[in-house]
XYZ file of C-alpha atoms in Angstrom:
765
model
C 0.000 0.000 0.000
C 1.485 3.335 -1.062
C 1.244 6.199 1.360
C 0.839 9.834 0.386
C 3.392 12.445 1.292
C 3.778 13.435 4.881
C 1.773 16.474 5.865
C 4.885 18.541 6.406
C 6.027 17.822 2.835
C 3.000 19.569 1.340
C 3.357 23.244 0.364
C 2.142 25.339 3.264
C 3.004 28.915 2.269
C 1.775 29.082 -1.294
C 1.171 32.759 -2.121
C -2.415 33.643 -2.978
C -3.241 35.875 -5.979
C -4.506 38.584 -3.609
C -1.207 38.588 -1.757
C 0.720 38.701 -5.047
C -1.290 41.657 -6.327
C -0.926 43.302 -2.948
C 2.853 43.028 -3.153
C 2.796 44.492 -6.666
C 0.675 47.454 -5.558
C 2.823 48.026 -2.467
C 6.200 47.710 -4.178
C 8.013 51.029 -3.921
C 4.893 52.633 -2.440
C 2.781 51.696 -5.459
C 5.052 53.317 -8.019
C 5.629 50.091 -9.942
C 1.891 49.370 -10.286
C 1.222 52.989 -11.273
C 4.024 52.857 -13.847
C 2.544 49.673 -15.324
C -0.843 51.411 -15.429
C 0.743 54.397 -17.176
C 2.421 52.144 -19.744
C -0.878 50.353 -20.382
C -2.648 53.631 -21.115
C 0.274 54.802 -23.244
C 0.093 51.533 -25.199
C -3.647 51.803 -25.810
C -3.430 55.459 -26.822
C -0.290 54.900 -28.873
C -1.733 51.973 -30.815
C -4.587 54.192 -31.938
C -2.672 57.418 -32.485
C 0.534 56.129 -34.078
C -0.983 53.815 -36.667
C -0.369 55.427 -40.042
C -3.573 54.296 -41.708
C -6.612 52.347 -40.579
C -6.323 49.474 -43.021
C -9.012 46.881 -43.191
C -6.942 43.755 -43.686
C -7.180 40.890 -41.231
C -3.682 41.434 -39.859
C -4.824 44.749 -38.411
C -7.886 43.352 -36.638
C -6.094 43.009 -33.288
C -4.887 46.603 -33.479
C -8.427 47.772 -34.220
C -9.736 45.903 -31.200
C -7.020 47.245 -28.907
C -7.437 50.800 -30.134
C -11.219 50.955 -29.776
C -11.343 52.264 -26.176
C -8.834 55.033 -26.870
C -10.476 55.822 -30.224
C -13.913 56.047 -28.620
C -12.755 58.496 -25.952
C -10.853 60.561 -28.505
C -13.812 60.730 -30.876
C -16.148 61.869 -28.110
C -13.749 64.687 -27.244
C -13.310 65.777 -30.871
C -17.092 65.696 -31.325
C -17.400 67.925 -28.254
C -14.957 70.377 -29.847
C -17.219 70.642 -32.896
C -20.426 70.950 -30.918
C -18.978 73.790 -28.863
C -17.250 75.468 -31.816
C -18.986 74.415 -35.081
C -17.697 75.761 -38.390
C -19.232 78.964 -39.595
C -20.065 78.627 -43.313
C -18.394 81.334 -45.406
C -17.951 79.916 -48.906
C -20.845 80.588 -51.315
C -19.399 78.549 -54.197
C -21.063 75.223 -53.413
C -24.640 74.280 -54.311
C -26.589 71.080 -53.776
C -29.300 69.973 -56.213
C -31.266 67.482 -54.178
C -33.554 64.778 -55.453
C -35.876 65.318 -52.544
C -39.316 64.089 -51.650
C -41.077 66.823 -53.642
C -39.092 65.866 -56.743
C -39.969 62.210 -56.266
C -43.648 63.047 -55.934
C -43.671 64.919 -59.246
C -41.259 62.884 -61.387
C -41.712 59.475 -59.828
C -39.816 57.056 -57.693
C -36.092 56.567 -57.893
C -34.272 55.607 -60.056
C -35.428 58.078 -62.641
C -35.104 57.443 -66.364
C -31.644 58.510 -67.506
C -33.300 60.873 -69.985
C -34.763 62.715 -66.986
C -31.352 62.809 -65.347
C -29.865 64.088 -68.634
C -32.476 66.833 -68.685
C -31.511 67.794 -65.113
C -27.819 67.982 -66.064
C -28.619 70.027 -69.177
C -30.674 72.414 -67.063
C -27.831 72.843 -64.582
C -25.327 73.308 -67.424
C -27.320 76.255 -68.725
C -26.465 78.066 -65.437
C -22.761 77.645 -66.343
C -21.483 76.012 -63.149
C -17.770 75.442 -62.538
C -18.286 71.690 -62.173
C -21.080 69.206 -61.601
C -20.546 66.229 -59.323
C -22.934 63.297 -59.261
C -23.062 61.377 -55.995
C -24.762 58.683 -58.059
C -23.401 55.630 -59.831
C -25.217 53.764 -62.628
C -23.622 50.354 -63.231
C -26.575 48.949 -65.253
C -28.294 50.027 -68.440
C -31.483 52.039 -68.069
C -34.377 49.594 -68.202
C -36.750 52.425 -69.199
C -34.729 53.223 -72.344
C -36.820 52.918 -75.622
C -34.829 50.006 -77.044
C -35.227 48.112 -73.740
C -38.951 48.668 -73.763
C -39.182 47.635 -77.466
C -37.387 44.383 -76.691
C -40.043 43.493 -74.179
C -43.022 44.152 -76.494
C -45.023 41.329 -78.056
C -44.609 40.534 -81.824
C -48.008 41.962 -82.634
C -46.660 45.335 -81.372
C -43.816 45.431 -83.896
C -44.827 48.814 -85.278
C -44.554 50.345 -81.822
C -41.273 48.546 -81.229
C -39.798 49.935 -84.478
C -40.850 53.426 -83.501
C -39.234 53.047 -80.087
C -35.981 51.780 -81.572
C -35.727 54.914 -83.690
C -35.625 57.022 -80.491
C -32.227 57.753 -78.941
C -31.336 55.430 -75.993
C -31.483 57.084 -72.580
C -27.876 56.171 -71.742
C -26.802 57.875 -74.979
C -28.744 60.971 -74.015
C -27.137 60.973 -70.579
C -23.669 60.440 -72.077
C -24.174 63.445 -74.328
C -25.247 65.566 -71.378
C -22.297 64.364 -69.284
C -19.882 65.183 -72.052
C -21.385 68.601 -72.719
C -21.073 69.732 -69.106
C -18.067 69.693 -66.704
C -19.291 66.598 -64.918
C -17.715 64.123 -62.476
C -19.248 60.726 -61.837
C -19.094 59.021 -58.486
C -18.160 55.397 -57.803
C -18.085 53.212 -54.701
C -15.107 51.136 -53.584
C -15.636 47.547 -52.426
C -13.372 45.116 -50.590
C -15.020 42.177 -52.333
C -16.436 41.330 -55.749
C -20.188 41.441 -56.144
C -22.750 41.942 -58.892
C -21.865 44.957 -61.023
C -18.365 45.559 -59.604
C -15.196 45.727 -61.667
C -11.495 45.974 -60.914
C -10.895 49.230 -62.761
C -12.064 52.801 -63.104
C -11.522 55.361 -65.855
C -9.788 58.100 -63.900
C -7.428 60.912 -64.667
C -3.893 60.107 -63.527
C -2.737 61.465 -60.148
C 0.839 62.667 -59.684
C 2.645 61.333 -56.612
C 5.523 63.437 -55.324
C 8.051 62.474 -52.634
C 7.478 58.727 -52.387
C 5.005 55.896 -52.764
C 1.484 56.810 -51.652
C -0.133 53.379 -51.989
C 0.934 52.027 -48.556
C -0.915 54.895 -46.905
C -4.130 54.965 -48.979
C -7.358 53.096 -48.415
C -7.311 50.432 -51.125
C -10.303 48.796 -52.785
C -9.801 45.793 -55.069
C -13.267 46.261 -56.603
C -15.307 49.289 -57.591
C -18.994 49.785 -58.374
C -18.981 52.441 -61.112
C -21.239 53.706 -63.875
C -21.405 52.177 -67.327
C -18.176 52.501 -69.352
C -19.865 54.739 -71.924
C -20.947 57.080 -69.137
C -17.446 57.050 -67.624
C -15.981 57.927 -71.023
C -18.438 60.760 -71.481
C -17.866 62.372 -68.083
C -14.894 64.653 -67.487
C -13.838 62.815 -64.320
C -14.372 59.775 -62.141
C -14.103 59.799 -58.357
C -14.717 57.612 -55.320
C -17.500 58.666 -52.982
C -16.933 55.895 -50.411
C -17.188 56.839 -46.767
C -15.712 54.674 -44.040
C -18.197 52.408 -42.352
C -18.346 54.418 -39.122
C -21.543 55.258 -37.300
C -20.500 58.909 -37.287
C -18.734 60.478 -40.262
C -15.723 62.381 -38.970
C -13.074 61.803 -41.632
C -13.201 61.711 -45.411
C -10.482 60.448 -47.769
C -9.286 62.913 -50.401
C -7.660 60.029 -52.245
C -7.984 56.249 -52.230
C -6.748 53.471 -54.475
C -8.548 51.115 -56.824
C -6.222 48.176 -57.000
C -2.788 49.767 -57.525
C -4.065 53.043 -59.002
C -4.665 56.156 -56.869
C -8.149 57.608 -57.288
C -9.387 61.038 -56.158
C -12.374 61.826 -54.021
C -15.412 63.519 -55.554
C -14.462 66.875 -54.016
C -10.868 66.817 -55.312
C -11.895 65.679 -58.788
C -14.544 68.397 -59.021
C -11.873 70.974 -58.159
C -9.585 69.522 -60.850
C -12.343 69.682 -63.455
C -13.395 73.159 -62.343
C -9.832 74.494 -62.647
C -9.080 72.493 -65.822
C -5.988 71.106 -64.103
C -4.301 68.145 -65.784
C -3.784 66.188 -62.540
C -4.041 66.154 -58.772
C -0.764 66.040 -56.853
C -0.265 63.700 -53.885
C 2.597 64.901 -51.662
C 4.322 62.190 -49.615
C 7.026 62.397 -46.957
C 8.497 59.900 -44.504
C 5.472 60.247 -42.214
C 2.921 59.432 -44.919
C 0.804 61.600 -47.178
C 1.332 65.254 -46.294
C -1.156 67.024 -48.586
C -3.108 66.931 -51.831
C -2.887 69.838 -54.270
C -4.870 70.910 -57.284
C -4.218 74.132 -59.162
C -3.258 76.670 -56.483
C -5.119 74.915 -53.636
C -3.144 72.718 -51.240
C -5.074 70.754 -48.638
C -3.084 69.330 -45.674
C -4.113 65.778 -44.867
C -3.513 63.069 -42.344
C -0.923 60.431 -43.139
C -3.566 58.267 -44.830
C -4.632 60.968 -47.282
C -7.816 61.714 -45.362
C -9.024 64.831 -43.569
C -11.003 65.565 -40.433
C -14.158 67.446 -41.363
C -15.152 70.579 -39.479
C -18.922 70.530 -39.751
C -21.313 73.436 -39.861
C -24.932 72.989 -38.757
C -27.004 71.754 -41.700
C -29.547 74.526 -41.288
C -26.883 77.222 -41.565
C -27.277 78.659 -45.080
C -29.247 75.645 -46.299
C -31.878 77.755 -48.056
C -29.357 79.619 -50.191
C -27.293 76.530 -51.012
C -29.762 73.649 -51.341
C -32.039 73.557 -54.410
C -34.776 71.041 -55.138
C -34.367 69.232 -58.482
C -38.023 69.758 -59.344
C -37.687 73.517 -58.750
C -34.739 73.598 -61.115
C -36.564 71.600 -63.786
C -39.622 73.817 -63.417
C -37.563 76.979 -63.910
C -38.193 78.337 -60.431
C -34.486 79.040 -59.713
C -32.772 82.377 -60.239
C -30.440 82.639 -63.204
C -27.290 83.213 -61.155
C -28.034 80.605 -58.508
C -25.541 78.085 -59.932
C -23.198 80.270 -61.933
C -19.510 79.402 -61.429
C -20.402 77.148 -58.531
C -19.502 73.606 -57.655
C -22.830 71.819 -58.008
C -23.493 68.477 -56.351
C -26.377 66.230 -57.430
C -27.521 63.656 -54.909
C -30.380 61.982 -53.127
C -31.828 63.890 -50.186
C -35.209 62.201 -49.769
C -35.669 60.713 -46.310
C -36.742 57.334 -47.649
C -33.745 56.789 -49.960
C -31.470 55.217 -47.313
C -28.584 57.598 -47.857
C -28.338 59.232 -44.443
C -25.250 59.859 -42.322
C -24.683 61.115 -38.764
C -22.268 63.981 -38.136
C -20.323 64.874 -34.949
C -22.937 67.565 -34.371
C -25.494 64.808 -33.833
C -27.379 65.585 -37.050
C -28.604 62.969 -39.514
C -27.872 64.364 -42.975
C -27.959 63.145 -46.566
C -24.773 61.687 -47.990
C -24.527 64.557 -50.491
C -24.410 66.976 -47.522
C -21.154 65.338 -46.377
C -19.616 65.979 -49.816
C -20.822 69.586 -49.729
C -19.371 70.140 -46.230
C -16.038 68.728 -47.424
C -15.926 71.101 -50.389
C -16.867 74.074 -48.222
C -14.235 73.243 -45.608
C -11.552 72.997 -48.279
C -12.565 76.298 -49.871
C -12.959 78.034 -46.483
C -9.515 76.819 -45.455
C -11.013 75.445 -42.272
C -9.870 71.825 -42.293
C -9.138 70.070 -39.020
C -5.737 68.465 -38.655
C -3.774 66.215 -36.354
C -0.149 66.838 -37.345
C 2.034 63.741 -37.457
C 3.901 64.895 -34.351
C 0.752 65.438 -32.277
C 0.526 61.811 -31.162
C 4.188 61.857 -30.101
C 3.614 65.102 -28.200
C 0.603 63.587 -26.442
C 2.536 60.457 -25.507
C 5.473 62.564 -24.336
C 3.213 64.681 -22.137
C 1.446 61.576 -20.890
C 4.660 59.799 -19.929
C 6.355 62.943 -18.605
C 3.505 64.241 -16.467
C 2.501 60.701 -15.515
C 6.057 59.964 -14.391
C 6.070 63.198 -12.401
C 2.821 62.115 -10.754
C 4.289 58.727 -9.895
C 7.303 60.465 -8.371
C 5.507 63.170 -6.372
C 2.094 61.789 -5.429
C 3.119 58.890 -3.089
C 4.948 61.181 -0.602
C 1.956 63.529 -0.620
C -0.438 60.641 0.005
C 1.778 59.356 2.833
C 2.066 62.728 4.588
C 1.042 62.359 8.245
C -0.415 65.129 10.398
C 0.175 65.825 14.087
C -2.506 63.287 15.056
C -0.776 60.545 13.088
C -3.422 60.556 10.344
C -2.605 60.580 6.633
C -3.718 63.853 5.079
C -2.977 64.031 1.348
C -2.707 67.707 0.531
C -4.817 68.612 -2.466
C -3.436 65.731 -4.551
C -6.757 65.196 -6.294
C -7.088 68.919 -6.979
C -3.647 69.116 -8.564
C -4.361 66.146 -10.828
C -7.772 67.597 -11.717
C -6.059 70.898 -12.542
C -3.615 69.132 -14.878
C -6.494 67.311 -16.599
C -8.476 70.543 -16.918
C -5.414 72.272 -18.385
C -5.035 69.470 -20.956
C -8.685 69.752 -21.981
C -8.603 73.557 -22.059
C -5.396 73.488 -24.101
C -7.063 71.144 -26.563
C -10.009 73.530 -26.983
C -7.646 76.452 -27.553
C -5.659 74.566 -30.209
C -8.912 73.569 -31.909
C -10.191 77.151 -31.948
C -6.933 78.886 -32.873
C -5.245 76.410 -35.232
C -7.824 73.784 -36.118
C -5.570 71.174 -34.494
C -6.990 68.128 -32.756
C -5.276 67.525 -29.417
C -6.441 64.545 -27.368
C -6.593 65.719 -23.758
C -9.320 63.232 -22.808
C -7.206 60.104 -23.140
C -4.448 61.824 -21.198
C -6.892 62.842 -18.449
C -8.272 59.311 -18.167
C -4.715 57.980 -17.992
C -3.859 60.451 -15.226
C -7.025 59.472 -13.367
C -6.082 55.803 -13.733
C -2.560 56.446 -12.456
C -3.932 58.460 -9.537
C -6.442 55.696 -8.780
C -3.593 53.179 -8.793
C -1.517 55.336 -6.441
C -4.486 55.963 -4.139
C -5.259 52.227 -4.141
C -1.643 51.500 -3.260
C -1.769 54.122 -0.512
C -4.990 52.585 0.802
C -3.428 49.123 0.748
C -0.378 50.558 2.495
C -2.577 52.092 5.187
C -4.429 48.801 5.587
C -1.134 46.927 5.765
C 0.227 49.378 8.331
C -2.994 49.112 10.308
C -2.731 45.331 10.259
C 0.879 45.542 11.370
C -0.001 48.034 14.080
C -2.890 45.864 15.194
C -0.602 42.826 15.276
C 2.073 44.810 17.094
C -0.529 46.175 19.508
C -1.822 42.670 20.101
C 1.719 41.431 20.667
C 2.386 44.348 23.007
C -0.805 43.608 24.906
C 0.227 39.980 25.229
C 3.719 41.016 26.239
C 2.309 43.563 28.669
C 0.003 40.914 30.097
C 2.915 38.508 30.498
C 5.065 41.257 31.958
C 2.255 42.337 34.260
C 1.928 38.767 35.442
C 5.647 38.493 35.937
C 5.791 41.847 37.716
C 2.863 40.884 39.907
C 4.692 37.700 40.778
C 7.826 39.750 41.440
C 5.778 42.085 43.636
C 4.408 39.180 45.606
C 7.882 37.717 45.926
C 9.383 41.056 46.967
C 6.691 41.820 49.521
C 6.730 38.234 50.669
C 10.469 38.416 51.293
C 9.987 41.245 53.798
C 9.274 40.242 57.382
C 5.710 40.384 58.674
C 5.566 42.477 61.813
C 2.475 40.653 63.022
C 4.109 37.219 63.025
C 7.828 37.956 63.341
C 7.910 38.087 67.160
C 5.178 35.896 68.639
C 4.609 36.400 72.378
C 6.997 39.337 72.544
C 6.038 41.916 75.205
C 9.159 44.061 75.370
C 8.617 45.811 72.036
C 6.334 46.012 69.040
C 7.173 46.601 65.380
C 4.875 47.788 62.585
C 5.859 48.390 58.963
C 4.334 49.292 55.608
C 5.774 49.460 52.098
C 4.103 50.572 48.837
C 6.155 50.483 45.619
C 5.313 53.207 43.088
C 5.397 50.467 40.442
C 4.863 46.758 40.745
C 8.231 46.447 42.467
C 10.343 49.141 44.053
C 13.573 50.011 45.801
C 12.387 50.835 49.342
C 13.221 48.254 51.997
C 12.903 47.522 55.663
C 13.903 44.627 57.871
C 13.847 43.661 61.533
C 15.149 40.572 63.292
C 16.680 39.490 66.609
C 20.476 39.226 66.593
C 20.293 37.403 69.933
C 17.862 37.181 72.830
C 18.006 40.870 73.696
C 19.215 42.756 70.614
C 16.708 43.794 67.940
C 18.208 44.860 64.580
C 16.037 46.985 62.319
C 16.723 48.949 59.165
C 14.959 51.035 56.545
C 16.434 52.047 53.177
C 15.753 53.635 49.841
C 17.524 52.568 46.627
C 17.933 55.235 43.965
C 15.622 54.588 41.037
C 12.523 52.467 40.748
C 11.338 49.279 39.183
C 13.175 46.011 38.720
C 16.804 47.257 39.049
C 15.986 49.044 42.302
C 14.074 46.044 43.661
C 16.964 43.691 42.926
C 19.456 46.058 44.517
C 17.126 46.352 47.510
C 17.057 42.588 47.917
C 20.845 42.396 47.772
C 21.178 45.252 50.301
C 18.758 43.613 52.730
C 20.419 40.221 52.398
C 23.922 41.611 52.974
C 22.790 43.698 55.929
C 21.074 40.732 57.619
C 24.086 38.507 56.909
C 26.614 40.951 58.337
C 24.407 41.697 61.343
C 24.404 38.043 62.385
C 28.123 37.509 61.743
C 29.915 40.694 62.732
C 30.272 41.559 66.412
C 31.100 45.232 65.935
C 27.565 46.610 65.879
C 25.709 48.827 63.403
C 28.729 50.809 62.210
C 30.608 47.662 61.236
C 27.491 46.186 59.589
C 26.877 49.259 57.410
C 30.559 49.649 56.508
C 30.802 46.006 55.391
C 27.579 46.233 53.372
C 28.869 49.398 51.670
C 32.074 47.680 50.586
C 30.316 44.650 49.142
C 27.601 46.661 47.378
C 30.119 49.081 45.849
C 32.235 46.277 44.383
C 29.366 44.865 42.285
C 27.405 48.047 41.525
C 27.344 47.886 37.700
C 24.203 50.056 37.543
C 25.868 52.800 39.678
C 22.964 52.817 42.141
C 23.163 54.052 45.716
C 21.199 53.341 48.882
C 20.221 55.589 51.758
C 19.894 53.517 54.928
C 19.086 53.896 58.580
C 20.165 50.850 60.628
C 19.703 50.486 64.365
C 20.257 47.910 67.102
C 18.002 48.163 70.180
C 18.738 46.440 73.465
C 15.183 45.448 74.281
C 16.031 44.943 77.965
C 17.676 48.303 78.620
C 16.322 50.528 75.798
C 19.828 51.405 74.669
C 19.769 52.234 70.949
C 22.669 52.330 68.490
C 21.962 54.059 65.142
C 23.881 54.529 61.886
C 22.379 56.973 59.374
C 23.807 56.512 55.843
C 22.295 59.546 54.121
C 18.707 58.688 55.127
C 15.940 60.943 56.458
C 16.336 61.400 60.209
C 13.998 59.215 62.318
C 11.287 60.617 64.568
C 11.122 59.992 68.338
C 7.631 59.855 69.808
C 6.629 59.832 73.460
C 3.216 60.054 75.064
C 2.087 63.624 75.683
C 5.225 65.031 74.028
C 5.819 66.700 70.679
C 7.458 64.421 68.071
C 11.063 65.333 67.545
C 13.529 64.328 64.876
C 16.744 62.639 65.914
C 19.451 64.629 64.223
C 22.811 62.903 64.140
C 25.911 64.854 65.085
C 28.181 65.885 62.217
C 30.706 63.192 63.054
C 28.109 60.402 63.107
C 26.655 58.429 60.173
C 27.911 58.992 56.629
C 26.908 59.222 52.973
C 24.542 56.808 51.212
C 25.919 53.361 50.473
C 27.906 53.036 47.213
C 28.788 56.741 47.130
C 32.219 56.106 48.671
C 33.587 52.608 48.182
C 35.527 52.225 51.467
C 33.928 54.473 54.037
C 33.951 53.798 57.786
C 30.590 54.733 59.237
C 30.181 55.886 62.858
C 27.227 55.293 65.133
C 25.019 57.338 67.417
C 23.803 56.012 70.798
C 20.469 56.882 72.367
C 18.546 55.744 75.424
C 14.849 55.144 74.945
C 12.347 55.396 77.746
C 9.654 52.743 78.098
C 6.707 53.572 75.852
C 8.753 55.590 73.371
C 8.462 54.963 69.640
C 10.916 55.370 66.827
C 9.272 56.255 63.458
C 11.318 55.930 60.270
C 10.139 56.751 56.727
C 11.527 56.965 53.208
C 11.288 60.111 51.093
C 8.154 58.729 49.435
C 6.335 60.097 52.509
C 7.858 63.553 52.810
C 8.002 64.101 49.032
C 4.497 62.823 48.278
C 2.852 65.416 46.015
C -0.754 66.360 45.419
C -2.305 67.345 42.070
C -0.966 70.904 42.445
C 2.604 69.677 42.883
C 2.733 70.626 46.581
C 4.892 68.313 48.763
C 3.712 66.650 51.984
C 6.811 67.807 53.872
C 8.133 67.465 57.424
C 5.700 69.954 58.985
C 2.630 67.945 58.024
C 4.390 64.764 59.083
C 5.158 66.200 62.536
C 1.497 67.142 62.937
C 0.327 63.697 61.811
C 2.760 61.954 64.180
C 1.652 64.151 67.063
C -1.939 63.035 66.551
C -0.938 59.416 66.036
C 1.298 59.336 69.123
C -1.673 60.021 71.342
C -3.532 57.008 69.909
C -1.080 54.419 71.170
C 0.912 51.692 69.464
C 3.042 51.146 66.393
C 0.200 49.915 64.205
C -1.853 53.018 64.963
C 1.057 55.296 64.081
C 1.643 53.573 60.720
C -2.046 53.565 59.885
C -2.628 57.186 60.870
C 0.413 58.458 58.977
C -0.522 56.578 55.812
C -4.104 57.838 55.924
C -2.955 61.421 56.367
C -0.627 61.152 53.371
C -3.454 59.629 51.330
C -5.788 62.494 52.171
C -3.118 64.979 51.167
C -2.292 63.516 47.732
C -6.028 62.964 47.042
C -5.552 60.276 44.404
C -2.568 61.833 42.618
C -0.231 59.294 41.053
C 2.632 58.274 43.316
C 6.011 59.400 42.060
C 8.153 57.357 44.460
C 8.073 54.263 46.614
C 7.127 54.806 50.239
C 7.931 52.850 53.376
C 7.162 53.322 57.085
C 8.819 51.462 59.968
C 7.826 52.040 63.618
C 9.596 50.414 66.608
C 7.732 50.769 69.949
C 9.740 49.854 73.042
C 7.505 48.871 75.941
C 10.352 48.270 78.362
C 12.130 45.235 79.837
C 10.328 42.090 80.801
C 7.886 42.689 83.699
C 9.980 40.889 86.325
C 13.099 42.845 85.336
C 11.668 46.369 85.130
C 13.077 49.053 87.373
C 11.354 52.108 88.506
C 12.691 55.601 88.325
C 13.679 57.879 85.527
C 16.124 56.822 82.861
C 18.758 59.040 81.376
C 19.339 59.345 77.668
C 22.948 58.689 76.897
C 24.448 59.618 73.534
C 27.841 58.210 72.747
C 29.797 58.032 69.490
C 32.103 55.236 68.474
C 33.794 54.203 65.236
C 32.544 51.138 63.365
């Protein structure tokens, strides 16, 4: 039986997609993700803007798909330019003869007999126009022509058929009219062969200057043109194809049928009108630069097309547009078409030849040709110079890179409360986008240039969104880290609090308990209290019997607080107790020995103030050594408390101040019933909320009241309560300790009556 892999052999830390994306967006504060976003926008905009010509072969399908988003945004912006600033029609040299609904009602449905069309052309020719362009192609013979009708008659109608055959064919009539007038026939380019198409067109040659124009032109392998006899009769042939866009924005001035350049209807009409031998196509290394005929040069895009600047259809329509039936009926003024470029086309709403312009208007196809001619003659063509796309990409990458460099620090700026406050980042980016759009409007108005500020603005918004997302992820990451750190700190604090509480219990438990230290003792009483400012502290006290009649007691204060002070306190207490039980020389020798040992291992450079005394509990004789500690208080019934001030030659500095110092002692004689009260500076320096110290005066008053109440416990309790009332809940700044020794007198069977004298003697330790 085969076993699977052990659980530990399986991958445990496989990175999730969310984590991977998070690392990408957080790398270098989001700059890498923002730079990738910027490059993506630059790629999409560049694919659309830098393609020389929008070819329709299959190899370019992917580029078309990729460029659609950028093209859509750009087209909406350019349409907005035109809606805000439409072209104002100035040229009065273009006229449109429309086969409108009124004409169809009178003459009949379309297509009309070619004899009727010939009559229309003859009528227009009598007005002596500069050129006549037909936005109509007639690839089949006229089925209403007399010979066609005669062929369909029955044999018994032979007389009628012979009479019809003697009439001139309609196509012949139309050819004569086309030849007699300066006419140009239109044709439609096709990318596939279908009924009526051919692979050639009778066109006047076009001169190409500066290079090969074919790679840049729209090319059609097939063309749907009029009958050859009509082509031969007309003075020019032209393509009227419009790109299959929902909105007509651009029109080619030249295309190619197979390998032969072919002019647009507008350019060919200008050639015929000026009797020019050819149209010039000017090519440079960026593509087609311009088309020229006679003395008119029209700048173009690299593909030989132009952006149309549209005027509202209603602007000047009455003076330019003429109904065909009005012309045939003689209802048009004699100079209405003189020396004008006349376009003939279908304008009836039911003829399926409608186009949408950037102005949002649905117009007849012939209106597009008229607008193109007017724009050329007005000199108001729109243009995107070849360098415009490079300038846009340069601005996009330059300003986008500047954003990527400057925005992250602004987003990460932290205020005094620790909150991130990005300073007007969105406003600055919005200002840059507004400047790009406003600059585009100015270039459109002043130069007729098309600058794409919309794509740039969307790119900037995308980059800003990426940077803001990265900043948000960074904040979330930092918050998670802070939360984890806070949780760890809470756990650590809880552990430390537990450890410190244990240390507190150990420290307080290591101190003697006055209530149980001397069971059955009647000669004296001891009471003590200690309160560390933190969990553990540096104040200490101790009391123990050296032998049957000598009581050793001490109180001390280690510099500092917390664990170091508590450890030093424990060492001080241990050494003092050890030396007290081993050395016979008394308090001075005990303190001197403790000072030497503490100084030798004092790596933390701490010091200890200490008051150590030995009381003969049978006689009341007291020996004291004060090592820099607060002087003790002597209390007797019905007497004022008084501080025991050591003579100048007694005592010494705190322990560890001088390494090898010999301390001297002070001797006192206590009377039965007297108390000795010792405190650390946590009592006298206790402060209230106003910063006022408790001080010796208040302590004297508190001890005076406590001394009248009786024993050691009462003194400790009364003093602590008085200090508590004074500080009124203010936080303690130092450890405090109180030690009271109450000498009752010798054992009852050994007591002597009579007054005792207080003897003070000094001796070296």
